[in-house]
Amino acid sequence: MIGWAAVTGELHYVVTNGVSMQPTYHAGDLLVTVKARDYQIGDVVAYHARPGLVVAHRIISGNATEGLTTKGDNNQSIDPFHPTPGQIIGRPALHIAGGGVWLQRAISPPVLGGIAFLLFAGGGTAVHRRHRRRRATVS
């Protein structure tokens, strides 16, 4: 199921932030979400609340036509957003505790810049060495 979702683009990741879903999820956890055909009361879903804001909360009521009512497990009040199925990214298929912290470190600009530098610097050297070896064996 996860393989097919990756191919079709229905696989996404969410890095949690805050305490609204404790004790289920903590800040810095990585959730890999998969789009589903339908969502039910009790499901945790990730959705676009507004541009730049992704929320991962539990469905407590609602329906597909009027919108779903969601709430964080550690929140007293319900969310002001009522996502429709079109706004939902998916429900968690994989949870990696603390994985979001490591993912954010791995895709930070300094790390990506270092990897790019190593690829460019190491790639040219490997080609150059290969040519030298050939010349040495031919002559």
GROMACS .gro file of N, CA, C and O in nm, residues 6-123:
model
  472
    6ALA      N    1   0.336   0.594  -0.285
    6ALA     CA    2   0.454   0.671  -0.324
    6ALA      C    3   0.456   0.694  -0.474
    6ALA      O    4   0.491   0.803  -0.521
    7VAL      N    5   0.417   0.594  -0.551
    7VAL     CA    6   0.415   0.605  -0.697
    7VAL      C    7   0.307   0.703  -0.743
    7VAL      O    8   0.329   0.782  -0.834
    8THR      N    9   0.191   0.701  -0.680
    8THR     CA   10   0.079   0.784  -0.723
    8THR      C   11   0.082   0.924  -0.662
    8THR      O   12  -0.003   1.006  -0.694
    9GLY      N   13   0.176   0.952  -0.574
    9GLY     CA   14   0.185   1.085  -0.514
    9GLY      C   15   0.092   1.106  -0.397
    9GLY      O   16   0.069   1.219  -0.355
   10GLU      N   17   0.035   0.999  -0.343
   10GLU     CA   18  -0.055   1.011  -0.229
   10GLU      C   19   0.016   0.986  -0.096
   10GLU      O   20  -0.047   0.970   0.006
   11LEU      N   21   0.149   0.983  -0.100
   11LEU     CA   22   0.230   0.963   0.019
   11LEU      C   23   0.297   1.094   0.053
   11LEU      O   24   0.359   1.157  -0.033
   12HIS      N   25   0.282   1.139   0.176
   12HIS     CA   26   0.340   1.265   0.220
   12HIS      C   27   0.400   1.246   0.359
   12HIS      O   28   0.375   1.144   0.424
   13TYR      N   29   0.475   1.344   0.403
   13TYR     CA   30   0.525   1.338   0.539
   13TYR      C   31   0.489   1.467   0.612
   13TYR      O   32   0.475   1.573   0.552
   14VAL      N   33   0.473   1.454   0.743
   14VAL     CA   34   0.443   1.567   0.829
   14VAL      C   35   0.535   1.558   0.949
   14VAL      O   36   0.549   1.451   1.009
   15VAL      N   37   0.599   1.669   0.983
   15VAL     CA   38   0.679   1.677   1.104
   15VAL      C   39   0.593   1.750   1.207
   15VAL      O   40   0.549   1.863   1.183
   16THR      N   41   0.567   1.684   1.318
   16THR     CA   42   0.478   1.742   1.418
   16THR      C   43   0.546   1.855   1.493
   16THR      O   44   0.667   1.860   1.506
   17ASN      N   45   0.462   1.946   1.542
   17ASN     CA   46   0.510   2.063   1.613
   17ASN      C   47   0.410   2.094   1.724
   17ASN      O   48   0.291   2.099   1.700
   18GLY      N   49   0.456   2.111   1.844
   18GLY     CA   50   0.367   2.145   1.953
   18GLY      C   51   0.324   2.023   2.033
   18GLY      O   52   0.374   1.912   2.013
   19VAL      N   53   0.229   2.046   2.125
   19VAL     CA   54   0.188   1.942   2.220
   19VAL      C   55   0.043   1.900   2.202
   19VAL      O   56  -0.010   1.825   2.283
   20SER      N   57  -0.023   1.945   2.097
   20SER     CA   58  -0.168   1.921   2.083
   20SER      C   59  -0.206   1.775   2.068
   20SER      O   60  -0.319   1.738   2.098
   21MET      N   61  -0.116   1.689   2.023
   21MET     CA   62  -0.150   1.548   2.005
   21MET      C   63  -0.083   1.456   2.106
   21MET      O   64  -0.080   1.335   2.089
   22GLN      N   65  -0.027   1.513   2.213
   22GLN     CA   66   0.031   1.427   2.316
   22GLN      C   67  -0.080   1.355   2.389
   22GLN      O   68  -0.189   1.408   2.402
   23PRO      N   69  -0.065   1.235   2.430
   23PRO     CA   70   0.056   1.153   2.436
   23PRO      C   71   0.078   1.069   2.310
   23PRO      O   72   0.176   0.994   2.304
   24THR      N   73  -0.007   1.081   2.209
   24THR     CA   74   0.008   1.000   2.088
   24THR      C   75   0.132   1.040   2.009
   24THR      O   76   0.212   0.956   1.972
   25TYR      N   77   0.145   1.169   1.979
   25TYR     CA   78   0.258   1.222   1.903
   25TYR      C   79   0.319   1.337   1.981
   25TYR      O   80   0.249   1.413   2.047
   26HIS      N   81   0.450   1.352   1.967
   26HIS     CA   82   0.523   1.460   2.034
   26HIS      C   83   0.589   1.549   1.931
   26HIS      O   84   0.605   1.510   1.814
   27ALA      N   85   0.630   1.667   1.972
   27ALA     CA   86   0.697   1.761   1.881
   27ALA      C   87   0.822   1.695   1.822
   27ALA      O   88   0.900   1.634   1.894
   28GLY      N   89   0.838   1.707   1.691
   28GLY     CA   90   0.953   1.651   1.623
   28GLY      C   91   0.934   1.511   1.570
   28GLY      O   92   1.024   1.453   1.510
   29ASP      N   93   0.816   1.453   1.590
   29ASP     CA   94   0.789   1.320   1.535
   29ASP      C   95   0.764   1.331   1.385
   29ASP      O   96   0.719   1.433   1.335
   30LEU      N   97   0.793   1.223   1.315
   30LEU     CA   98   0.771   1.216   1.171
   30LEU      C   99   0.652   1.126   1.144
   30LEU      O  100   0.649   1.011   1.189
   31LEU      N  101   0.552   1.178   1.073
   31LEU     CA  102   0.436   1.100   1.032
   31LEU      C  103   0.438   1.087   0.881
   31LEU      O  104   0.443   1.187   0.809
   32VAL      N  105   0.436   0.965   0.833
   32VAL     CA  106   0.422   0.940   0.690
   32VAL      C  107   0.274   0.912   0.668
   32VAL      O  108   0.218   0.819   0.727
   33THR      N  109   0.210   0.995   0.587
   33THR     CA  110   0.066   0.985   0.568
   33THR      C  111   0.032   0.930   0.431
   33THR      O  112   0.106   0.950   0.335
   34VAL      N  113  -0.080   0.860   0.426
   34VAL     CA  114  -0.131   0.803   0.302
   34VAL      C  115  -0.275   0.848   0.285
   34VAL      O  116  -0.354   0.843   0.380
   35LYS      N  117  -0.308   0.892   0.165
   35LYS     CA  118  -0.446   0.934   0.135
   35LYS      C  119  -0.537   0.812   0.138
   35LYS      O  120  -0.501   0.705   0.091
   36ALA      N  121  -0.654   0.828   0.196
   36ALA     CA  122  -0.751   0.719   0.206
   36ALA      C  123  -0.878   0.756   0.128
   36ALA      O  124  -0.900   0.872   0.095
   37ARG      N  125  -0.960   0.656   0.102
   37ARG     CA  126  -1.087   0.683   0.031
   37ARG      C  127  -1.186   0.754   0.120
   37ARG      O  128  -1.261   0.839   0.075
   38ASP      N  129  -1.191   0.715   0.246
   38ASP     CA  130  -1.282   0.780   0.340
   38ASP      C  131  -1.216   0.788   0.477
   38ASP      O  132  -1.122   0.716   0.507
   39TYR      N  133  -1.268   0.879   0.557
   39TYR     CA  134  -1.216   0.902   0.691
   39TYR      C  135  -1.332   0.892   0.789
   39TYR      O  136  -1.443   0.936   0.760
   40GLN      N  137  -1.302   0.835   0.905
   40GLN     CA  138  -1.408   0.811   1.004
   40GLN      C  139  -1.375   0.881   1.135
   40GLN      O  140  -1.260   0.918   1.160
   41ILE      N  141  -1.477   0.895   1.217
   41ILE     CA  142  -1.457   0.952   1.350
   41ILE      C  143  -1.357   0.865   1.425
   41ILE      O  144  -1.366   0.743   1.424
   42GLY      N  145  -1.260   0.931   1.485
   42GLY     CA  146  -1.154   0.860   1.558
   42GLY      C  147  -1.024   0.853   1.481
   42GLY      O  148  -0.919   0.828   1.541
   43ASP      N  149  -1.027   0.874   1.349
   43ASP     CA  150  -0.904   0.873   1.269
   43ASP      C  151  -0.823   0.999   1.295
   43ASP      O  152  -0.879   1.109   1.308
   44VAL      N  153  -0.693   0.986   1.299
   44VAL     CA  154  -0.604   1.102   1.299
   44VAL      C  155  -0.577   1.134   1.153
   44VAL      O  156  -0.543   1.045   1.075
   45VAL      N  157  -0.594   1.260   1.116
   45VAL     CA  158  -0.571   1.303   0.978
   45VAL      C  159  -0.482   1.426   0.977
   45VAL      O  160  -0.484   1.507   1.069
   46ALA      N  161  -0.406   1.439   0.869
   46ALA     CA  162  -0.329   1.560   0.846
   46ALA      C  163  -0.398   1.636   0.734
   46ALA      O  164  -0.440   1.577   0.635
   47TYR      N  165  -0.413   1.767   0.753
   47TYR     CA  166  -0.483   1.847   0.653
   47TYR      C  167  -0.424   1.986   0.644
   47TYR      O  168  -0.358   2.034   0.735
   48HIS      N  169  -0.449   2.050   0.529
   48HIS     CA  170  -0.407   2.188   0.507
   48HIS      C  171  -0.512   2.280   0.570
   48HIS      O  172  -0.622   2.293   0.519
   49ALA      N  173  -0.477   2.344   0.681
   49ALA     CA  174  -0.569   2.437   0.745
   49ALA      C  175  -0.571   2.569   0.669
   49ALA      O  176  -0.676   2.630   0.651
   50ARG      N  177  -0.456   2.612   0.626
   50ARG     CA  178  -0.439   2.732   0.542
   50ARG      C  179  -0.301   2.718   0.477
   50ARG      O  180  -0.223   2.632   0.517
   51PRO      N  181  -0.270   2.799   0.379
   51PRO     CA  182  -0.138   2.785   0.314
   51PRO      C  183  -0.025   2.795   0.417
   51PRO      O  184  -0.020   2.887   0.498
   52GLY      N  185   0.062   2.697   0.414
   52GLY     CA  186   0.176   2.695   0.505
   52GLY      C  187   0.149   2.632   0.640
   52GLY      O  188   0.240   2.621   0.722
   53LEU      N  189   0.026   2.591   0.667
   53LEU     CA  190  -0.007   2.531   0.796
   53LEU      C  191  -0.072   2.395   0.775
   53LEU      O  192  -0.181   2.385   0.719
   54VAL      N  193  -0.003   2.291   0.820
   54VAL     CA  194  -0.057   2.155   0.816
   54VAL      C  195  -0.087   2.114   0.958
   54VAL      O  196  -0.004   2.130   1.047
   55VAL      N  197  -0.207   2.063   0.980
   55VAL     CA  198  -0.251   2.021   1.114
   55VAL      C  199  -0.273   1.871   1.112
   55VAL      O  200  -0.329   1.817   1.017
   56ALA      N  201  -0.228   1.803   1.217
   56ALA     CA  202  -0.255   1.660   1.234
   56ALA      C  203  -0.333   1.642   1.362
   56ALA      O  204  -0.277   1.649   1.472
   57HIS      N  205  -0.465   1.623   1.349
   57HIS     CA  206  -0.554   1.608   1.464
   57HIS      C  207  -0.654   1.496   1.439
   57HIS      O  208  -0.667   1.446   1.328
   58ARG      N  209  -0.727   1.460   1.543
   58ARG     CA  210  -0.823   1.351   1.538
   58ARG      C  211  -0.962   1.402   1.499
   58ARG      O  212  -1.006   1.506   1.546
   59ILE      N  213  -1.032   1.326   1.414
   59ILE     CA  214  -1.169   1.359   1.374
   59ILE      C  215  -1.262   1.323   1.490
   59ILE      O  216  -1.259   1.211   1.541
   60ILE      N  217  -1.343   1.420   1.533
   60ILE     CA  218  -1.437   1.393   1.642
   60ILE      C  219  -1.583   1.394   1.595
   60ILE      O  220  -1.669   1.339   1.663
   61SER      N  221  -1.610   1.458   1.481
   61SER     CA  222  -1.746   1.456   1.425
   61SER      C  223  -1.742   1.516   1.285
   61SER      O  224  -1.638   1.554   1.236
   62GLY      N  225  -1.860   1.524   1.224
   62GLY     CA  226  -1.872   1.586   1.092
   62GLY      C  227  -1.891   1.484   0.982
   62GLY      O  228  -1.899   1.363   1.006
   63ASN      N  229  -1.900   1.537   0.860
   63ASN     CA  230  -1.914   1.451   0.742
   63ASN      C  231  -1.846   1.518   0.623
   63ASN      O  232  -1.801   1.632   0.632
   64ALA      N  233  -1.841   1.446   0.512
   64ALA     CA  234  -1.766   1.493   0.396
   64ALA      C  235  -1.827   1.617   0.332
   64ALA      O  236  -1.755   1.700   0.278
   65THR      N  237  -1.957   1.635   0.339
   65THR     CA  238  -2.019   1.749   0.273
   65THR      C  239  -2.008   1.877   0.356
   65THR      O  240  -1.983   1.984   0.302
   66GLU      N  241  -2.026   1.868   0.487
   66GLU     CA  242  -2.021   1.987   0.572
   66GLU      C  243  -1.882   2.015   0.626
   66GLU      O  244  -1.856   2.123   0.677
   67GLY      N  245  -1.794   1.919   0.618
   67GLY     CA  246  -1.660   1.934   0.673
   67GLY      C  247  -1.647   1.853   0.800
   67GLY      O  248  -1.746   1.819   0.866
   68LEU      N  249  -1.525   1.820   0.835
   68LEU     CA  250  -1.498   1.737   0.951
   68LEU      C  251  -1.455   1.825   1.069
   68LEU      O  252  -1.384   1.924   1.050
   69THR      N  253  -1.497   1.788   1.186
   69THR     CA  254  -1.456   1.859   1.306
   69THR      C  255  -1.341   1.782   1.368
   69THR      O  256  -1.351   1.662   1.390
   70THR      N  257  -1.231   1.852   1.393
   70THR     CA  258  -1.112   1.787   1.447
   70THR      C  259  -1.069   1.855   1.576
   70THR      O  260  -1.106   1.968   1.605
   71LYS      N  261  -0.988   1.780   1.652
   71LYS     CA  262  -0.941   1.831   1.780
   71LYS      C  263  -0.815   1.755   1.815
   71LYS      O  264  -0.803   1.636   1.791
   72GLY      N  265  -0.719   1.825   1.872
   72GLY     CA  266  -0.599   1.761   1.922
   72GLY      C  267  -0.631   1.683   2.048
   72GLY      O  268  -0.714   1.726   2.129
   73ASP      N  269  -0.567   1.569   2.068
   73ASP     CA  270  -0.593   1.486   2.186
   73ASP      C  271  -0.564   1.562   2.316
   73ASP      O  272  -0.625   1.536   2.419
   74ASN      N  273  -0.471   1.656   2.312
   74ASN     CA  274  -0.430   1.730   2.432
   74ASN      C  275  -0.493   1.870   2.437
   74ASN      O  276  -0.455   1.951   2.518
   75ASN      N  277  -0.587   1.899   2.347
   75ASN     CA  278  -0.653   2.030   2.344
   75ASN      C  279  -0.787   2.024   2.414
   75ASN      O  280  -0.856   1.922   2.408
   76GLN      N  281  -0.827   2.134   2.473
   76GLN     CA  282  -0.958   2.144   2.536
   76GLN      C  283  -1.066   2.183   2.435
   76GLN      O  284  -1.180   2.144   2.448
   77SER      N  285  -1.028   2.262   2.336
   77SER     CA  286  -1.127   2.311   2.240
   77SER      C  287  -1.107   2.245   2.103
   77SER      O  288  -1.000   2.194   2.072
   78ILE      N  289  -1.212   2.252   2.023
   78ILE     CA  290  -1.206   2.195   1.888
   78ILE      C  291  -1.134   2.294   1.796
   78ILE      O  292  -1.122   2.412   1.827
   79ASP      N  293  -1.091   2.244   1.682
   79ASP     CA  294  -1.021   2.328   1.584
   79ASP      C  295  -1.119   2.423   1.516
   79ASP      O  296  -1.234   2.386   1.488
   80PRO      N  297  -1.075   2.544   1.483
   80PRO     CA  298  -1.162   2.637   1.411
   80PRO      C  299  -1.179   2.598   1.264
   80PRO      O  300  -1.268   2.647   1.197
   81PHE      N  301  -1.093   2.511   1.215
   81PHE     CA  302  -1.097   2.466   1.075
   81PHE      C  303  -1.185   2.342   1.065
   81PHE      O  304  -1.185   2.258   1.154
   82HIS      N  305  -1.258   2.330   0.957
   82HIS     CA  306  -1.340   2.213   0.930
   82HIS      C  307  -1.303   2.160   0.792
   82HIS      O  308  -1.366   2.195   0.692
   83PRO      N  309  -1.199   2.077   0.786
   83PRO     CA  310  -1.149   2.034   0.655
   83PRO      C  311  -1.247   1.944   0.580
   83PRO      O  312  -1.321   1.865   0.640
   84THR      N  313  -1.246   1.960   0.450
   84THR     CA  314  -1.321   1.871   0.363
   84THR      C  315  -1.225   1.760   0.317
   84THR      O  316  -1.104   1.775   0.331
   85PRO      N  317  -1.276   1.653   0.261
   85PRO     CA  318  -1.186   1.546   0.214
   85PRO      C  319  -1.081   1.595   0.115
   85PRO      O  320  -0.971   1.542   0.110
   86GLY      N  321  -1.109   1.700   0.040
   86GLY     CA  322  -1.011   1.754  -0.053
   86GLY      C  323  -0.893   1.822   0.015
   86GLY      O  324  -0.785   1.833  -0.042
   87GLN      N  325  -0.913   1.870   0.135
   87GLN     CA  326  -0.806   1.937   0.210
   87GLN      C  327  -0.721   1.839   0.290
   87GLN      O  328  -0.615   1.874   0.339
   88ILE      N  329  -0.768   1.716   0.304
   88ILE     CA  330  -0.696   1.619   0.386
   88ILE      C  331  -0.581   1.559   0.307
   88ILE      O  332  -0.597   1.513   0.194
   89ILE      N  333  -0.464   1.561   0.367
   89ILE     CA  334  -0.344   1.504   0.306
   89ILE      C  335  -0.347   1.352   0.320
   89ILE      O  336  -0.311   1.280   0.229
   90GLY      N  337  -0.389   1.305   0.436
   90GLY     CA  338  -0.396   1.161   0.458
   90GLY      C  339  -0.395   1.129   0.606
   90GLY      O  340  -0.394   1.218   0.691
   91ARG      N  341  -0.395   1.000   0.635
   91ARG     CA  342  -0.386   0.956   0.775
   91ARG      C  343  -0.252   0.887   0.795
   91ARG      O  344  -0.196   0.829   0.701
   92PRO      N  345  -0.198   0.893   0.915
   92PRO     CA  346  -0.066   0.836   0.939
   92PRO      C  347  -0.061   0.686   0.912
   92PRO      O  348  -0.144   0.609   0.959
   93ALA      N  349   0.037   0.645   0.832
   93ALA     CA  350   0.061   0.504   0.805
   93ALA      C  351   0.189   0.459   0.876
   93ALA      O  352   0.208   0.341   0.899
   94LEU      N  353   0.275   0.556   0.908
   94LEU     CA  354   0.401   0.527   0.974
   94LEU      C  355   0.434   0.641   1.068
   94LEU      O  356   0.422   0.759   1.031
   95HIS      N  357   0.474   0.608   1.190
   95HIS     CA  358   0.512   0.707   1.290
   95HIS      C  359   0.654   0.677   1.336
   95HIS      O  360   0.682   0.567   1.382
   96ILE      N  361   0.742   0.776   1.321
   96ILE     CA  362   0.880   0.761   1.367
   96ILE      C  363   0.903   0.866   1.474
   96ILE      O  364   0.910   0.986   1.444
   97ALA      N  365   0.912   0.821   1.598
   97ALA     CA  366   0.932   0.913   1.711
   97ALA      C  367   1.065   0.985   1.695
   97ALA      O  368   1.169   0.923   1.679
   98GLY      N  369   1.062   1.117   1.694
   98GLY     CA  370   1.182   1.198   1.680
   98GLY      C  371   1.239   1.201   1.539
   98GLY      O  372   1.339   1.267   1.514
   99GLY      N  373   1.176   1.132   1.445
   99GLY     CA  374   1.228   1.125   1.308
   99GLY      C  375   1.224   1.258   1.235
   99GLY      O  376   1.305   1.283   1.147
  100GLY      N  377   1.131   1.344   1.271
  100GLY     CA  378   1.121   1.473   1.206
  100GLY      C  379   1.241   1.562   1.235
  100GLY      O  380   1.285   1.639   1.149
  101VAL      N  381   1.296   1.550   1.356
  101VAL     CA  382   1.413   1.628   1.392
  101VAL      C  383   1.530   1.589   1.302
  101VAL      O  384   1.600   1.674   1.248
  102TRP      N  385   1.549   1.458   1.285
  102TRP     CA  386   1.659   1.410   1.200
  102TRP      C  387   1.636   1.443   1.054
  102TRP      O  388   1.729   1.477   0.981
  103LEU      N  389   1.512   1.435   1.008
  103LEU     CA  390   1.482   1.469   0.869
  103LEU      C  391   1.511   1.616   0.843
  103LEU      O  392   1.572   1.651   0.742
  104GLN      N  393   1.470   1.703   0.934
  104GLN     CA  394   1.494   1.846   0.915
  104GLN      C  395   1.643   1.877   0.916
  104GLN      O  396   1.689   1.965   0.843
  105ARG      N  397   1.719   1.806   0.998
  105ARG     CA  398   1.865   1.826   0.996
  105ARG      C  399   1.924   1.779   0.863
  105ARG      O  400   2.013   1.842   0.809
  106ALA      N  401   1.874   1.666   0.813
  106ALA     CA  402   1.929   1.609   0.690
  106ALA      C  403   1.900   1.695   0.568
  106ALA      O  404   1.978   1.696   0.473
  107ILE      N  405   1.787   1.767   0.568
  107ILE     CA  406   1.753   1.848   0.451
  107ILE      C  407   1.779   1.997   0.475
  107ILE      O  408   1.731   2.082   0.401
  108SER      N  409   1.859   2.029   0.576
  108SER     CA  410   1.895   2.169   0.602
  108SER      C  411   1.991   2.218   0.494
  108SER      O  412   2.066   2.140   0.435
  109PRO      N  413   1.990   2.346   0.463
  109PRO     CA  414   2.078   2.399   0.358
  109PRO      C  415   2.227   2.367   0.376
  109PRO      O  416   2.293   2.330   0.279
  110PRO      N  417   2.283   2.376   0.498
  110PRO     CA  418   2.427   2.343   0.509
  110PRO      C  419   2.457   2.197   0.475
  110PRO      O  420   2.557   2.168   0.409
  111VAL      N  421   2.370   2.105   0.516
  111VAL     CA  422   2.393   1.964   0.487
  111VAL      C  423   2.378   1.937   0.338
  111VAL      O  424   2.461   1.869   0.277
  112LEU      N  425   2.273   1.990   0.276
  112LEU     CA  426   2.254   1.971   0.132
  112LEU      C  427   2.367   2.035   0.052
  112LEU      O  428   2.412   1.980  -0.048
  113GLY      N  429   2.416   2.150   0.098
  113GLY     CA  430   2.528   2.214   0.032
  113GLY      C  431   2.654   2.129   0.042
  113GLY      O  432   2.731   2.116  -0.054
  114GLY      N  433   2.677   2.070   0.159
  114GLY     CA  434   2.793   1.983   0.177
  114GLY      C  435   2.785   1.859   0.089
  114GLY      O  436   2.885   1.818   0.029
  115ILE      N  437   2.668   1.801   0.078
  115ILE     CA  438   2.650   1.684  -0.008
  115ILE      C  439   2.674   1.721  -0.154
  115ILE      O  440   2.742   1.649  -0.228
  116ALA      N  441   2.620   1.835  -0.196
  116ALA     CA  442   2.641   1.880  -0.334
  116ALA      C  443   2.789   1.904  -0.361
  116ALA      O  444   2.842   1.865  -0.466
  117PHE      N  445   2.858   1.965  -0.265
  117PHE     CA  446   3.002   1.989  -0.282
  117PHE      C  447   3.077   1.858  -0.296
  117PHE      O  448   3.162   1.843  -0.383
  118LEU      N  449   3.045   1.760  -0.211
  118LEU     CA  450   3.113   1.631  -0.219
  118LEU      C  451   3.085   1.559  -0.351
  118LEU      O  452   3.174   1.497  -0.408
  119LEU      N  453   2.963   1.571  -0.399
  119LEU     CA  454   2.930   1.509  -0.527
  119LEU      C  455   3.008   1.573  -0.643
  119LEU      O  456   3.062   1.503  -0.728
  120PHE      N  457   3.013   1.705  -0.643
  120PHE     CA  458   3.085   1.773  -0.751
  120PHE      C  459   3.235   1.752  -0.739
  120PHE      O  460   3.303   1.722  -0.837
  121ALA      N  461   3.288   1.766  -0.621
  121ALA     CA  462   3.433   1.753  -0.600
  121ALA      C  463   3.476   1.608  -0.620
  121ALA      O  464   3.576   1.581  -0.685
  122GLY      N  465   3.402   1.515  -0.564
  122GLY     CA  466   3.439   1.374  -0.574
  122GLY      C  467   3.412   1.316  -0.712
  122GLY      O  468   3.487   1.231  -0.760
  123GLY      N  469   3.311   1.364  -0.779
  123GLY     CA  470   3.276   1.312  -0.911
  123GLY      C  471   3.382   1.343  -1.015
  123GLY      O  472   3.422   1.259  -1.093
   0.00000   0.00000   0.00000
